[in-house]
Each structure stands twice: as C-alpha cells, then as structure tokens.
Amino acid sequence: MSNPNNVPEWQQVEADQLDSGLYYGRFAISPLTAKESRLLKKGLFEALLTEILCLRFTHAKIQKGSINLNLMNIVGIQESLDEILKNFGKIILTGKLEEFVGKGPFVAILDVRGPLNAMAVDIELPPGIKVEMETQHIATITEPIPFVVELKIELVSSTSKGETGITDEEGFSIDPNPPIQKVDTSIQCYDYKGEPFQTLFLDIWTDRTIHPHEALAQASRKIFGLLSLIFQA
C-alpha cells in the first residue's frame, strides 16, 4: 500500500469498450475500514442504479387501423409489435440533461410511409434532443402504408421499468435500456502495519450515454450533496 497518510483514494484500474458496444470500468478505493467499505458499497451501488439519469422513449402510441392485438403484429411491417417496442427502447437519446430535469414528458413523432426501413433519424424530436445513432433500426415496412407513432420521452434511471402488456387506447409502454447496465462490487482484505484494512472494487458497465468514470463521479456527487444538506440543517 503506497498511502502513508491512510487517506482513502480512488483509482481506475481498468477501462475498456466491449464488442457489444458497452463501456466497462473497474475502480478501487483504499484504504478503508470494514464499516467504511460496507457503507460505500451500499451507497454507491444504490446511487449508480437510481441517480444516473438519461433520456429515453418510455411509451408509444401507434396510429390505429393496422394493429392486430391478438397476434401482436402490424399488417405490412416485418417486425412484431414487441420487436418494434424493443427497438425504440434501444435508441439512445442525447441532450443537456439539466435542461430537462423536472420537466416533461416530451413528445416525439415518427411519421413515415412504406416501403422503407424506418430508422431513428426519421423521428421528429423536441428541441435540444438528438439520437446518438441515426441509423438505429426501428421497423421494416414492406407495403405502401403509413406508419405513425407518437412517442413519449422521459428522464429514466437504471431502475425505471416500463409496464409490459399495455394494449389499451393509450398505447404501449416501452422498457428502456438503462444507462447503467450492470454494477458489481467486491471487497479485498489486507493488513498494513498490523492493522486490518480493505479495498472496495466497483465494476461498472454502461451504454454509450455515459462513461463508467463519469457515472461514478455523478453518483459520488449525489451522495455528497445529500450529506451537505444534512450538515446545513
């Protein structure tokens, strides 16, 4: 251990972009006591999954006339309704999040006519919101029919889940891909000058919305901000 003052320090020990497109980062903080390790482990794990926000499509209302709710498909479109909703959920939206906090939901429109391959670039978005990948596939329209979808955009976290199976007049919920795909934690124990210490490891997988080190920094600031409010009370 190269920390003569025994002051806990963060280190990023690994960073990678996986073939799946996800970002991966491994972080270590030490030296910590057992109580400090447990506290940070729980606090950062919860903050990463609940406090890291992103813009996502959360609801789709498809123009009536061509939906077969029994078979969950749309006449003239190759993909099933479930596949189309999943494709909407995979689309990554970008924008200055601070401008959207406490606002919304926002509305976007997909209005195309086949035959064509509908992509993310075809969606009419509100000002300040863009798609990260314009060629993201949505649906293959095989016949000369209109395909009109009203989409709801909201700020979501990794614990946000769409209600599945909604098939009423209000449309269909979308289960959005979260910004934080996975978080793993582990603790390594060691002795230093006869005293027991621990190192807390955090493994973070994110989508292209945010890098792991940015997510960890945001989660840490969230915790610090809450503690500051308590101290000021």
PDB file of N, CA and C in Angstrom, residues 138-187:
ATOM      1  N   ILE A 138     -35.614   0.598 -36.607  1.00  0.00           N
ATOM      2  CA  ILE A 138     -36.888   0.549 -35.886  1.00  0.00           C
ATOM      3  C   ILE A 138     -37.803  -0.522 -36.465  1.00  0.00           C
ATOM      4  N   ALA A 139     -38.083  -0.425 -37.776  1.00  0.00           N
ATOM      5  CA  ALA A 139     -39.020  -1.368 -38.388  1.00  0.00           C
ATOM      6  C   ALA A 139     -38.815  -1.416 -39.895  1.00  0.00           C
ATOM      7  N   THR A 140     -39.147  -2.569 -40.477  1.00  0.00           N
ATOM      8  CA  THR A 140     -39.103  -2.756 -41.925  1.00  0.00           C
ATOM      9  C   THR A 140     -40.531  -2.736 -42.457  1.00  0.00           C
ATOM     10  N   ILE A 141     -40.877  -1.658 -43.153  1.00  0.00           N
ATOM     11  CA  ILE A 141     -42.228  -1.510 -43.701  1.00  0.00           C
ATOM     12  C   ILE A 141     -42.206  -2.065 -45.119  1.00  0.00           C
ATOM     13  N   THR A 142     -42.952  -3.123 -45.344  1.00  0.00           N
ATOM     14  CA  THR A 142     -42.877  -3.848 -46.620  1.00  0.00           C
ATOM     15  C   THR A 142     -43.953  -3.442 -47.615  1.00  0.00           C
ATOM     16  N   GLU A 143     -44.937  -2.658 -47.183  1.00  0.00           N
ATOM     17  CA  GLU A 143     -46.036  -2.270 -48.061  1.00  0.00           C
ATOM     18  C   GLU A 143     -46.206  -0.752 -48.055  1.00  0.00           C
ATOM     19  N   PRO A 144     -46.890  -0.203 -49.067  1.00  0.00           N
ATOM     20  CA  PRO A 144     -47.085   1.255 -49.138  1.00  0.00           C
ATOM     21  C   PRO A 144     -48.153   1.728 -48.150  1.00  0.00           C
ATOM     22  N   ILE A 145     -47.818   1.665 -46.879  1.00  0.00           N
ATOM     23  CA  ILE A 145     -48.750   2.061 -45.822  1.00  0.00           C
ATOM     24  C   ILE A 145     -48.098   3.116 -44.933  1.00  0.00           C
ATOM     25  N   PRO A 146     -48.915   3.951 -44.279  1.00  0.00           N
ATOM     26  CA  PRO A 146     -48.344   4.900 -43.318  1.00  0.00           C
ATOM     27  C   PRO A 146     -48.032   4.199 -42.002  1.00  0.00           C
ATOM     28  N   PHE A 147     -46.991   4.666 -41.357  1.00  0.00           N
ATOM     29  CA  PHE A 147     -46.641   4.161 -40.026  1.00  0.00           C
ATOM     30  C   PHE A 147     -46.388   5.379 -39.151  1.00  0.00           C
ATOM     31  N   VAL A 148     -47.348   5.670 -38.283  1.00  0.00           N
ATOM     32  CA  VAL A 148     -47.297   6.875 -37.457  1.00  0.00           C
ATOM     33  C   VAL A 148     -47.297   6.468 -35.986  1.00  0.00           C
ATOM     34  N   VAL A 149     -46.292   6.942 -35.258  1.00  0.00           N
ATOM     35  CA  VAL A 149     -46.156   6.597 -33.841  1.00  0.00           C
ATOM     36  C   VAL A 149     -45.892   7.868 -33.039  1.00  0.00           C
ATOM     37  N   GLU A 150     -46.687   8.072 -31.998  1.00  0.00           N
ATOM     38  CA  GLU A 150     -46.438   9.162 -31.053  1.00  0.00           C
ATOM     39  C   GLU A 150     -45.639   8.594 -29.886  1.00  0.00           C
ATOM     40  N   LEU A 151     -44.478   9.180 -29.624  1.00  0.00           N
ATOM     41  CA  LEU A 151     -43.554   8.652 -28.618  1.00  0.00           C
ATOM     42  C   LEU A 151     -43.419   9.604 -27.437  1.00  0.00           C
ATOM     43  N   LYS A 152     -43.398   9.039 -26.256  1.00  0.00           N
ATOM     44  CA  LYS A 152     -43.186   9.826 -25.048  1.00  0.00           C
ATOM     45  C   LYS A 152     -41.726   9.696 -24.621  1.00  0.00           C
ATOM     46  N   ILE A 153     -41.100  10.828 -24.282  1.00  0.00           N
ATOM     47  CA  ILE A 153     -39.709  10.857 -23.822  1.00  0.00           C
ATOM     48  C   ILE A 153     -39.680  11.303 -22.368  1.00  0.00           C
ATOM     49  N   GLU A 154     -38.939  10.556 -21.536  1.00  0.00           N
ATOM     50  CA  GLU A 154     -38.803  10.909 -20.128  1.00  0.00           C
ATOM     51  C   GLU A 154     -37.372  10.677 -19.662  1.00  0.00           C
ATOM     52  N   LEU A 155     -37.029  11.300 -18.527  1.00  0.00           N
ATOM     53  CA  LEU A 155     -35.761  11.016 -17.864  1.00  0.00           C
ATOM     54  C   LEU A 155     -35.925   9.735 -17.052  1.00  0.00           C
ATOM     55  N   VAL A 156     -35.055   8.754 -17.287  1.00  0.00           N
ATOM     56  CA  VAL A 156     -35.163   7.474 -16.585  1.00  0.00           C
ATOM     57  C   VAL A 156     -33.818   7.097 -15.974  1.00  0.00           C
ATOM     58  N   SER A 157     -33.862   6.166 -15.018  1.00  0.00           N
ATOM     59  CA  SER A 157     -32.656   5.614 -14.409  1.00  0.00           C
ATOM     60  C   SER A 157     -32.614   4.116 -14.687  1.00  0.00           C
ATOM     61  N   SER A 158     -31.622   3.442 -14.120  1.00  0.00           N
ATOM     62  CA  SER A 158     -31.488   2.005 -14.362  1.00  0.00           C
ATOM     63  C   SER A 158     -32.546   1.186 -13.635  1.00  0.00           C
ATOM     64  N   THR A 159     -33.286   1.804 -12.718  1.00  0.00           N
ATOM     65  CA  THR A 159     -34.361   1.095 -12.030  1.00  0.00           C
ATOM     66  C   THR A 159     -35.716   1.387 -12.651  1.00  0.00           C
ATOM     67  N   SER A 160     -35.742   2.208 -13.707  1.00  0.00           N
ATOM     68  CA  SER A 160     -37.008   2.509 -14.377  1.00  0.00           C
ATOM     69  C   SER A 160     -37.401   1.339 -15.260  1.00  0.00           C
ATOM     70  N   LYS A 161     -38.636   0.899 -15.121  1.00  0.00           N
ATOM     71  CA  LYS A 161     -39.140  -0.215 -15.909  1.00  0.00           C
ATOM     72  C   LYS A 161     -40.507   0.142 -16.477  1.00  0.00           C
ATOM     73  N   GLY A 162     -40.677  -0.115 -17.765  1.00  0.00           N
ATOM     74  CA  GLY A 162     -41.972   0.117 -18.384  1.00  0.00           C
ATOM     75  C   GLY A 162     -42.946  -0.987 -18.013  1.00  0.00           C
ATOM     76  N   GLU A 163     -44.235  -0.631 -17.956  1.00  0.00           N
ATOM     77  CA  GLU A 163     -45.258  -1.630 -17.673  1.00  0.00           C
ATOM     78  C   GLU A 163     -45.503  -2.435 -18.933  1.00  0.00           C
ATOM     79  N   THR A 164     -45.282  -3.737 -18.851  1.00  0.00           N
ATOM     80  CA  THR A 164     -45.429  -4.577 -20.039  1.00  0.00           C
ATOM     81  C   THR A 164     -46.879  -4.983 -20.229  1.00  0.00           C
ATOM     82  N   GLY A 165     -47.232  -5.266 -21.479  1.00  0.00           N
ATOM     83  CA  GLY A 165     -48.553  -5.794 -21.769  1.00  0.00           C
ATOM     84  C   GLY A 165     -49.646  -4.761 -21.901  1.00  0.00           C
ATOM     85  N   ILE A 166     -49.337  -3.489 -21.908  1.00  0.00           N
ATOM     86  CA  ILE A 166     -50.370  -2.467 -22.043  1.00  0.00           C
ATOM     87  C   ILE A 166     -50.822  -2.408 -23.496  1.00  0.00           C
ATOM     88  N   THR A 167     -52.089  -2.655 -23.719  1.00  0.00           N
ATOM     89  CA  THR A 167     -52.606  -2.703 -25.088  1.00  0.00           C
ATOM     90  C   THR A 167     -53.917  -1.940 -25.200  1.00  0.00           C
ATOM     91  N   ASP A 168     -54.091  -0.908 -24.414  1.00  0.00           N
ATOM     92  CA  ASP A 168     -55.335  -0.152 -24.468  1.00  0.00           C
ATOM     93  C   ASP A 168     -55.193   1.011 -25.436  1.00  0.00           C
ATOM     94  N   GLU A 169     -56.169   1.921 -25.407  1.00  0.00           N
ATOM     95  CA  GLU A 169     -56.168   3.038 -26.345  1.00  0.00           C
ATOM     96  C   GLU A 169     -55.034   4.018 -26.085  1.00  0.00           C
ATOM     97  N   GLU A 170     -54.430   3.942 -24.918  1.00  0.00           N
ATOM     98  CA  GLU A 170     -53.344   4.863 -24.594  1.00  0.00           C
ATOM     99  C   GLU A 170     -52.010   4.417 -25.179  1.00  0.00           C
ATOM    100  N   GLY A 171     -51.958   3.227 -25.748  1.00  0.00           N
ATOM    101  CA  GLY A 171     -50.728   2.791 -26.396  1.00  0.00           C
ATOM    102  C   GLY A 171     -49.984   1.718 -25.630  1.00  0.00           C
ATOM    103  N   PHE A 172     -48.659   1.722 -25.802  1.00  0.00           N
ATOM    104  CA  PHE A 172     -47.818   0.637 -25.290  1.00  0.00           C
ATOM    105  C   PHE A 172     -46.620   1.211 -24.536  1.00  0.00           C
ATOM    106  N   SER A 173     -46.343   0.652 -23.367  1.00  0.00           N
ATOM    107  CA  SER A 173     -45.167   1.075 -22.612  1.00  0.00           C
ATOM    108  C   SER A 173     -43.905   0.464 -23.215  1.00  0.00           C
ATOM    109  N   ILE A 174     -42.814   1.212 -23.137  1.00  0.00           N
ATOM    110  CA  ILE A 174     -41.510   0.770 -23.636  1.00  0.00           C
ATOM    111  C   ILE A 174     -40.591   0.563 -22.443  1.00  0.00           C
ATOM    112  N   ASP A 175     -39.935  -0.579 -22.398  1.00  0.00           N
ATOM    113  CA  ASP A 175     -38.957  -0.852 -21.348  1.00  0.00           C
ATOM    114  C   ASP A 175     -37.604  -0.338 -21.836  1.00  0.00           C
ATOM    115  N   PRO A 176     -37.178   0.848 -21.383  1.00  0.00           N
ATOM    116  CA  PRO A 176     -35.969   1.454 -21.963  1.00  0.00           C
ATOM    117  C   PRO A 176     -34.685   0.794 -21.486  1.00  0.00           C
ATOM    118  N   ASN A 177     -33.689   0.758 -22.374  1.00  0.00           N
ATOM    119  CA  ASN A 177     -32.361   0.294 -21.968  1.00  0.00           C
ATOM    120  C   ASN A 177     -31.766   1.295 -20.983  1.00  0.00           C
ATOM    121  N   PRO A 178     -31.307   0.850 -19.817  1.00  0.00           N
ATOM    122  CA  PRO A 178     -30.808   1.779 -18.805  1.00  0.00           C
ATOM    123  C   PRO A 178     -29.402   2.275 -19.116  1.00  0.00           C
ATOM    124  N   PRO A 179     -29.020   3.449 -18.580  1.00  0.00           N
ATOM    125  CA  PRO A 179     -27.657   3.955 -18.786  1.00  0.00           C
ATOM    126  C   PRO A 179     -26.613   3.095 -18.075  1.00  0.00           C
ATOM    127  N   ILE A 180     -26.945   2.615 -16.878  1.00  0.00           N
ATOM    128  CA  ILE A 180     -26.055   1.715 -16.141  1.00  0.00           C
ATOM    129  C   ILE A 180     -26.551   0.299 -16.363  1.00  0.00           C
ATOM    130  N   GLN A 181     -25.801  -0.475 -17.134  1.00  0.00           N
ATOM    131  CA  GLN A 181     -26.233  -1.817 -17.477  1.00  0.00           C
ATOM    132  C   GLN A 181     -26.015  -2.815 -16.341  1.00  0.00           C
ATOM    133  N   LYS A 182     -24.924  -2.617 -15.587  1.00  0.00           N
ATOM    134  CA  LYS A 182     -24.614  -3.577 -14.522  1.00  0.00           C
ATOM    135  C   LYS A 182     -23.600  -2.961 -13.563  1.00  0.00           C
ATOM    136  N   VAL A 183     -23.728  -3.313 -12.289  1.00  0.00           N
ATOM    137  CA  VAL A 183     -22.764  -2.888 -11.271  1.00  0.00           C
ATOM    138  C   VAL A 183     -22.421  -4.091 -10.399  1.00  0.00           C
ATOM    139  N   ASP A 184     -21.141  -4.382 -10.262  1.00  0.00           N
ATOM    140  CA  ASP A 184     -20.668  -5.431  -9.355  1.00  0.00           C
ATOM    141  C   ASP A 184     -19.736  -4.806  -8.324  1.00  0.00           C
ATOM    142  N   THR A 185     -19.779  -5.322  -7.111  1.00  0.00           N
ATOM    143  CA  THR A 185     -18.885  -4.845  -6.052  1.00  0.00           C
ATOM    144  C   THR A 185     -18.173  -6.027  -5.405  1.00  0.00           C
ATOM    145  N   SER A 186     -16.966  -5.785  -4.942  1.00  0.00           N
ATOM    146  CA  SER A 186     -16.217  -6.804  -4.206  1.00  0.00           C
ATOM    147  C   SER A 186     -15.268  -6.107  -3.238  1.00  0.00           C
ATOM    148  N   ILE A 187     -14.887  -6.830  -2.200  1.00  0.00           N
ATOM    149  CA  ILE A 187     -14.020  -6.272  -1.158  1.00  0.00           C
ATOM    150  C   ILE A 187     -12.821  -7.196  -0.945  1.00  0.00           C
TER     151      ILE A 187
END
